[in-house]
Amino acid sequence: MRAPSGAAGRPREVPAVPVPVPPPDAGSALTRRRSVGLIVLVLAVVAALGGSQLVGVGVMGRAAATAVPLPPAVGSCLQIAEDDSATVVSCAEPHAGELAMTWRAGVPPVAAGALVRYPHFSVTRPMSHPDIDTRCIGWAERYTGWDRYIARHDDDLWLAPQPLVAGRMVHAPLDEAVATLGWTGCAVVTGEPTYVGSVRDTAFAPRFGSTAARPDAVSVCLQVTGSGLDFTDCTAAHNTEMIGSVNLTQRMMAGRSVTLDRTADEVAAACRELAVERIGRADPTFGGQVEIVAESVWQRSLQDHKPTSSAWLIPDCLARVVGDGTVRRSLVEWGEQPLPLSPTR
């Protein structure tokens, strides 16, 4: 069948009908955008991790941690400020103490076998902890060699006086701390603000292998007069120094009486032997200027008159200046030098 023709006999034009085109898939576009974003993100991460290799450009510099200074060695001599910060100095110059124990930055000291809360290792905060302070005293005593001295002389009649020392917690100065974090330590101190030399192993006399000067402040001295006595360290004027005391702990631990089972001559001879050893000279009397006596001095400080009962007279071994003279230093390890009498006015 033929299509109808127009008047001129030409085929009649049929109007064009538009063919509907489906709209774009919104989900596919979103997926493509996400894919592109993921690729960009991956490329960014790779560039960050190895950008210099990818783009061929060297990146100068590297990250570096700031080192926190380590604590000084045990035995170091210290100047100690009022805030307990400590600076290492030579032991040949005046100093306030010596390190007996240390801890590095951020490590709290140990007390009673366990870590304790101790704010002291942040050096801008005050430091005090009773457990640590008590243990510091023990570390200070061990630094003087007292525990080793007792173990070696436990069976002796005489024991040397325990060195006069104390313990003090110290810390790094602020200019050695990083973000307020620095080392801490336990220092050995004496009754004097400063001294020269070292208190290490001063329980022994002579000390083994030590060439440092022996501080006078660790020894026990007395000013004895007719009316009484005053205990002092040996840097003050005095006429008597305690060379030894009877080993009461050993005697009581053995269940023995504290009264001596020696004759007076035996006790006096043992006292002189101790004086020869600790003073370091064959004649501990300095040619008669000092008398070495075994006498019950410390008990006189407990009552107004000398005890009359020999049952509890426990003697000390003493080096006493003859006459009215005084000295201002310890005779322990003094050796063959002349007696250091104080100048008289």
Short mmCIF file of C-alpha atoms in Angstrom, two decimals:
data_model
loop_
_atom_site.label_atom_id
_atom_site.label_comp_id
_atom_site.label_asym_id
_atom_site.label_seq_id
_atom_site.Cartn_x
_atom_site.Cartn_y
_atom_site.Cartn_z
CA MET A 1 0.00 0.00 0.00
CA ARG A 2 1.47 3.30 -0.98
CA ALA A 3 1.67 6.29 1.16
CA PRO A 4 -0.80 9.03 0.27
CA SER A 5 0.52 11.71 -2.03
CA GLY A 6 0.13 15.44 -1.87
CA ALA A 7 -1.54 17.54 -4.47
CA ALA A 8 1.56 17.58 -6.56
CA GLY A 9 1.79 13.91 -6.22
CA ARG A 10 4.76 14.02 -3.85
CA PRO A 11 4.79 11.90 -0.74
CA ARG A 12 3.41 13.59 2.31
CA GLU A 13 6.02 14.46 5.03
CA VAL A 14 5.49 12.72 8.31
CA PRO A 15 6.48 14.80 11.43
CA ALA A 16 9.57 13.50 13.33
CA VAL A 17 8.79 11.95 16.69
CA PRO A 18 11.61 12.47 19.27
CA VAL A 19 13.07 9.29 20.73
CA PRO A 20 13.32 9.52 24.55
CA VAL A 21 16.90 9.33 25.87
CA PRO A 22 17.25 7.86 29.37
CA PRO A 23 18.69 10.28 31.97
CA PRO A 24 22.28 9.75 33.28
CA ASP A 25 22.73 7.19 36.08
CA ALA A 26 23.27 9.30 39.22
CA GLY A 27 24.61 6.28 41.13
CA SER A 28 27.26 5.57 38.51
CA ALA A 29 28.47 9.22 38.59
CA LEU A 30 28.79 9.11 42.37
CA THR A 31 30.69 5.86 42.15
CA ARG A 32 33.07 7.36 39.59
CA ARG A 33 33.64 10.41 41.76
CA ARG A 34 34.42 8.19 44.77
CA SER A 35 36.83 6.12 42.72
CA VAL A 36 38.64 9.21 41.53
CA GLY A 37 38.81 10.57 45.10
CA LEU A 38 40.21 7.29 46.41
CA ILE A 39 42.91 7.28 43.73
CA VAL A 40 43.85 10.86 44.60
CA LEU A 41 44.02 9.96 48.30
CA VAL A 42 46.26 6.95 47.65
CA LEU A 43 48.57 9.05 45.48
CA ALA A 44 48.76 11.69 48.22
CA VAL A 45 49.73 9.10 50.86
CA VAL A 46 52.35 7.56 48.58
CA ALA A 47 53.74 10.99 47.82
CA ALA A 48 53.93 11.80 51.54
CA LEU A 49 55.76 8.56 52.36
CA GLY A 50 58.13 8.55 49.47
CA GLY A 51 57.72 11.85 47.74
CA SER A 52 61.40 12.47 47.28
CA GLN A 53 61.73 9.18 45.38
CA LEU A 54 58.63 9.84 43.27
CA VAL A 55 59.41 13.39 42.27
CA GLY A 56 63.17 13.10 42.36
CA VAL A 57 63.64 16.01 44.78
CA GLY A 58 65.77 15.52 47.92
CA VAL A 59 64.16 16.55 51.22
CA MET A 60 66.74 17.99 53.60
CA GLY A 61 66.72 17.37 57.41
CA ARG A 62 65.45 14.63 59.68
CA ALA A 63 63.59 14.34 62.97
CA ALA A 64 65.75 13.88 66.05
CA ALA A 65 64.88 13.29 69.72
CA THR A 66 66.36 15.54 72.40
CA ALA A 67 68.52 13.50 74.78
CA VAL A 68 67.91 13.90 78.50
CA PRO A 69 71.27 14.11 80.32
CA LEU A 70 72.22 10.98 82.28
CA PRO A 71 72.86 11.29 86.01
CA PRO A 72 76.42 11.88 87.20
CA ALA A 73 78.41 8.90 88.44
CA VAL A 74 78.09 7.72 92.04
CA GLY A 75 80.93 9.35 93.96
CA SER A 76 80.65 12.68 92.15
CA CYS A 77 81.09 15.70 94.41
CA LEU A 78 78.31 18.30 94.37
CA GLN A 79 77.42 21.88 94.99
CA ILE A 80 73.81 21.84 96.27
CA ALA A 81 71.50 24.84 95.96
CA GLU A 82 68.64 25.72 98.30
CA ASP A 83 66.15 24.12 95.88
CA ASP A 84 68.15 20.85 96.11
CA SER A 85 69.47 21.13 92.56
CA ALA A 86 73.01 19.76 92.33
CA THR A 87 75.99 20.60 90.12
CA VAL A 88 79.08 18.40 89.82
CA VAL A 89 82.40 19.95 90.93
CA SER A 90 85.86 18.66 91.73
CA CYS A 91 86.24 16.93 95.10
CA ALA A 92 89.38 19.02 95.63
CA GLU A 93 87.32 22.20 95.96
CA PRO A 94 84.75 23.00 98.66
CA HIS A 95 81.51 21.11 98.07
CA ALA A 96 78.36 20.23 99.98
CA GLY A 97 77.98 16.51 99.34
CA GLU A 98 78.62 13.42 97.23
CA LEU A 99 76.32 11.18 95.20
CA ALA A 100 75.60 7.83 96.83
CA MET A 101 72.73 6.74 94.52
CA THR A 102 71.17 8.04 91.29
CA TRP A 103 68.16 7.55 89.03
CA ARG A 104 67.86 8.61 85.41
CA ALA A 105 65.15 10.99 84.23
CA GLY A 106 61.60 9.69 84.49
CA VAL A 107 62.55 6.79 86.76
CA PRO A 108 61.24 7.21 90.30
CA PRO A 109 63.43 6.09 93.19
CA VAL A 110 62.69 2.73 94.76
CA ALA A 111 61.50 2.40 98.35
CA ALA A 112 60.72 -0.73 100.33
CA GLY A 113 61.24 -2.89 97.26
CA ALA A 114 58.53 -1.21 95.18
CA LEU A 115 58.11 1.86 93.04
CA VAL A 116 56.53 4.72 94.94
CA ARG A 117 54.86 7.94 93.93
CA TYR A 118 57.65 10.46 94.06
CA PRO A 119 57.08 13.73 92.20
CA HIS A 120 60.71 14.64 92.57
CA PHE A 121 61.79 13.36 89.19
CA SER A 122 59.99 16.37 87.71
CA VAL A 123 62.55 18.86 88.88
CA THR A 124 60.20 21.86 89.09
CA ARG A 125 58.16 20.26 91.85
CA PRO A 126 59.15 19.80 95.50
CA MET A 127 60.60 16.46 96.47
CA SER A 128 59.85 14.67 99.67
CA HIS A 129 58.88 11.12 100.49
CA PRO A 130 59.49 9.57 103.92
CA ASP A 131 60.37 6.13 102.55
CA ILE A 132 62.90 7.56 100.13
CA ASP A 133 64.35 9.96 102.68
CA THR A 134 64.88 7.08 105.14
CA ARG A 135 66.50 4.91 102.52
CA CYS A 136 68.71 7.80 101.48
CA ILE A 137 70.17 7.85 104.99
CA GLY A 138 70.96 4.14 104.60
CA TRP A 139 72.62 4.72 101.22
CA ALA A 140 74.67 7.53 102.77
CA GLU A 141 75.87 5.28 105.59
CA ARG A 142 76.81 2.51 103.16
CA TYR A 143 78.73 5.06 101.10
CA THR A 144 81.00 5.62 104.11
CA GLY A 145 81.65 1.85 104.25
CA TRP A 146 80.00 1.47 107.65
CA ASP A 147 78.22 -1.81 106.85
CA ARG A 148 81.45 -3.36 105.51
CA TYR A 149 83.40 -2.08 108.51
CA ILE A 150 80.96 -3.67 110.95
CA ALA A 151 81.07 -6.99 109.07
CA ARG A 152 84.87 -6.99 109.20
CA HIS A 153 85.23 -5.97 112.87
CA ASP A 154 82.16 -7.61 114.37
CA ASP A 155 84.18 -9.62 116.88
CA ASP A 156 86.52 -6.81 117.95
CA LEU A 157 86.43 -5.23 121.40
CA TRP A 158 86.56 -1.70 119.93
CA LEU A 159 84.69 -0.22 117.02
CA ALA A 160 85.49 3.10 115.38
CA PRO A 161 82.76 5.75 115.71
CA GLN A 162 80.24 5.75 112.91
CA PRO A 163 80.97 8.62 110.48
CA LEU A 164 78.77 11.67 111.06
CA VAL A 165 76.86 11.89 107.79
CA ALA A 166 73.27 12.34 106.63
CA GLY A 167 71.34 11.83 103.40
CA ARG A 168 69.76 14.51 101.21
CA MET A 169 67.73 14.02 98.03
CA VAL A 170 68.98 16.14 95.11
CA HIS A 171 68.06 16.61 91.47
CA ALA A 172 69.38 17.93 88.16
CA PRO A 173 69.53 21.71 87.71
CA LEU A 174 66.85 23.13 85.42
CA ASP A 175 69.32 23.86 82.63
CA GLU A 176 70.05 20.11 82.43
CA ALA A 177 66.38 19.09 82.39
CA VAL A 178 64.21 18.52 79.33
CA ALA A 179 60.59 19.58 79.77
CA THR A 180 61.23 19.65 83.55
CA LEU A 181 62.43 16.03 83.42
CA GLY A 182 65.86 15.29 84.88
CA TRP A 183 67.89 12.87 86.97
CA THR A 184 67.54 12.53 90.75
CA GLY A 185 69.95 11.28 93.38
CA CYS A 186 70.73 10.66 97.04
CA ALA A 187 73.62 12.78 98.31
CA VAL A 188 75.81 12.21 101.37
CA VAL A 189 76.19 15.41 103.40
CA THR A 190 77.99 16.29 106.64
CA GLY A 191 77.26 18.77 109.41
CA GLU A 192 79.34 21.41 107.63
CA PRO A 193 78.02 23.53 104.72
CA THR A 194 81.06 22.58 102.63
CA TYR A 195 84.17 20.44 102.94
CA VAL A 196 87.12 19.30 100.82
CA GLY A 197 87.86 15.67 100.02
CA SER A 198 85.59 12.64 100.14
CA VAL A 199 83.60 10.84 102.83
CA ARG A 200 83.67 7.61 100.84
CA ASP A 201 84.86 4.65 102.98
CA THR A 202 85.68 6.94 105.92
CA ALA A 203 84.52 4.22 108.31
CA PHE A 204 87.91 2.71 107.60
CA ALA A 205 91.18 4.30 108.66
CA PRO A 206 93.32 4.03 106.73
CA ARG A 207 91.01 3.83 103.72
CA PHE A 208 91.79 1.32 101.02
CA GLY A 209 93.29 2.97 97.96
CA SER A 210 91.75 6.40 98.61
CA THR A 211 93.90 9.45 97.94
CA ALA A 212 91.16 12.04 98.64
CA ALA A 213 91.41 14.17 101.76
CA ARG A 214 89.43 12.92 104.74
CA PRO A 215 86.86 15.54 105.86
CA ASP A 216 87.17 16.42 109.54
CA ALA A 217 83.40 16.81 109.84
CA VAL A 218 82.78 13.04 109.77
CA SER A 219 84.71 12.40 113.01
CA VAL A 220 83.36 12.63 116.56
CA CYS A 221 85.05 15.13 118.89
CA LEU A 222 84.35 16.61 122.30
CA GLN A 223 85.28 19.59 124.41
CA VAL A 224 85.69 18.16 127.89
CA THR A 225 85.97 20.46 130.90
CA GLY A 226 85.68 19.99 134.63
CA SER A 227 82.01 20.92 134.49
CA GLY A 228 80.94 18.67 131.61
CA LEU A 229 81.37 18.02 127.92
CA ASP A 230 80.02 19.06 124.55
CA PHE A 231 79.95 16.76 121.52
CA THR A 232 80.92 18.39 118.23
CA ASP A 233 82.35 17.53 114.87
CA CYS A 234 86.08 17.96 114.64
CA THR A 235 86.07 21.25 112.72
CA ALA A 236 85.26 23.11 115.95
CA ALA A 237 87.76 23.73 118.73
CA HIS A 238 88.03 20.66 120.96
CA ASN A 239 90.46 18.88 123.23
CA THR A 240 89.27 15.28 122.83
CA GLU A 241 88.52 12.98 119.91
CA MET A 242 86.66 9.67 120.12
CA ILE A 243 88.87 7.01 118.54
CA GLY A 244 86.63 4.05 119.36
CA SER A 245 83.74 2.67 121.39
CA VAL A 246 83.13 -0.72 122.94
CA ASN A 247 81.30 -3.04 120.57
CA LEU A 248 78.11 -3.23 122.63
CA THR A 249 75.92 -4.57 119.84
CA GLN A 250 78.13 -7.59 119.33
CA ARG A 251 78.29 -8.28 123.06
CA MET A 252 74.55 -7.98 123.62
CA MET A 253 73.71 -10.04 120.53
CA ALA A 254 75.94 -12.78 121.94
CA GLY A 255 73.97 -12.68 125.20
CA ARG A 256 76.97 -11.38 127.14
CA SER A 257 77.01 -8.71 129.79
CA VAL A 258 77.91 -5.22 128.69
CA THR A 259 80.49 -5.14 131.46
CA LEU A 260 83.98 -5.88 130.19
CA ASP A 261 85.64 -9.18 130.94
CA ARG A 262 89.10 -7.63 130.43
CA THR A 263 91.49 -6.10 132.89
CA ALA A 264 92.02 -2.35 132.84
CA ASP A 265 95.50 -2.86 131.38
CA GLU A 266 94.13 -5.05 128.57
CA VAL A 267 91.48 -2.47 127.72
CA ALA A 268 94.06 0.35 127.70
CA ALA A 269 96.44 -1.65 125.48
CA ALA A 270 93.69 -2.41 122.98
CA CYS A 271 92.74 1.28 122.92
CA ARG A 272 96.34 2.30 122.14
CA GLU A 273 96.51 -0.26 119.31
CA LEU A 274 93.35 1.23 117.81
CA ALA A 275 94.81 4.74 118.08
CA VAL A 276 98.02 3.67 116.30
CA GLU A 277 95.94 2.22 113.46
CA ARG A 278 93.46 5.07 113.02
CA ILE A 279 95.80 8.03 113.58
CA GLY A 280 98.43 6.36 111.43
CA ARG A 281 101.55 6.87 113.51
CA ALA A 282 103.65 4.65 115.73
CA ASP A 283 103.44 7.15 118.62
CA PRO A 284 99.81 8.27 118.87
CA THR A 285 100.72 10.56 121.81
CA PHE A 286 102.71 12.95 119.58
CA GLY A 287 105.63 12.81 121.98
CA GLY A 288 103.48 13.18 125.10
CA GLN A 289 101.23 16.02 123.83
CA VAL A 290 98.20 13.69 123.62
CA GLU A 291 97.09 11.00 126.04
CA ILE A 292 95.33 7.88 124.81
CA VAL A 293 92.86 6.79 127.47
CA ALA A 294 89.97 4.35 127.91
CA GLU A 295 87.42 6.32 129.88
CA SER A 296 83.65 6.39 130.31
CA VAL A 297 83.02 9.82 128.86
CA TRP A 298 79.61 9.62 127.21
CA GLN A 299 77.92 8.52 130.46
CA ARG A 300 79.00 11.78 132.09
CA SER A 301 76.62 13.56 129.72
CA LEU A 302 73.72 11.56 131.17
CA GLN A 303 74.09 12.61 134.78
CA ASP A 304 75.66 15.29 136.92
CA HIS A 305 78.37 13.15 138.47
CA LYS A 306 80.63 10.36 137.35
CA PRO A 307 79.06 6.91 137.84
CA THR A 308 80.40 4.99 140.80
CA SER A 309 79.15 1.53 139.82
CA SER A 310 81.73 -0.31 137.73
CA ALA A 311 78.99 -2.66 136.52
CA TRP A 312 77.92 -0.21 133.83
CA LEU A 313 81.04 1.85 133.21
CA ILE A 314 81.47 1.33 129.46
CA PRO A 315 84.66 3.04 128.30
CA ASP A 316 85.42 4.90 125.10
CA CYS A 317 88.85 5.05 123.50
CA LEU A 318 89.88 8.73 123.48
CA ALA A 319 92.74 10.89 122.24
CA ARG A 320 92.91 13.90 124.58
CA VAL A 321 95.19 16.93 124.31
CA VAL A 322 97.35 17.40 127.40
CA GLY A 323 96.91 20.78 129.13
CA ASP A 324 94.71 23.58 127.91
CA GLY A 325 95.39 23.26 124.19
CA THR A 326 92.76 22.55 121.51
CA VAL A 327 92.75 21.45 117.89
CA ARG A 328 90.31 22.13 115.07
CA ARG A 329 90.67 19.03 112.98
CA SER A 330 90.52 15.26 113.31
CA LEU A 331 93.65 13.27 114.15
CA VAL A 332 92.36 10.24 112.21
CA GLU A 333 94.74 9.56 109.31
CA TRP A 334 96.87 12.53 110.39
CA GLY A 335 99.97 10.36 110.23
CA GLU A 336 103.43 11.55 111.20
CA GLN A 337 102.67 15.26 110.89
CA PRO A 338 103.08 17.52 113.97
CA LEU A 339 100.09 17.89 116.28
CA PRO A 340 97.85 20.62 114.76
CA LEU A 341 97.34 22.70 117.90
CA SER A 342 95.13 25.76 117.54
CA PRO A 343 96.99 29.09 117.86
CA THR A 344 96.84 30.57 121.33
CA ARG A 345 96.06 34.25 121.92
#
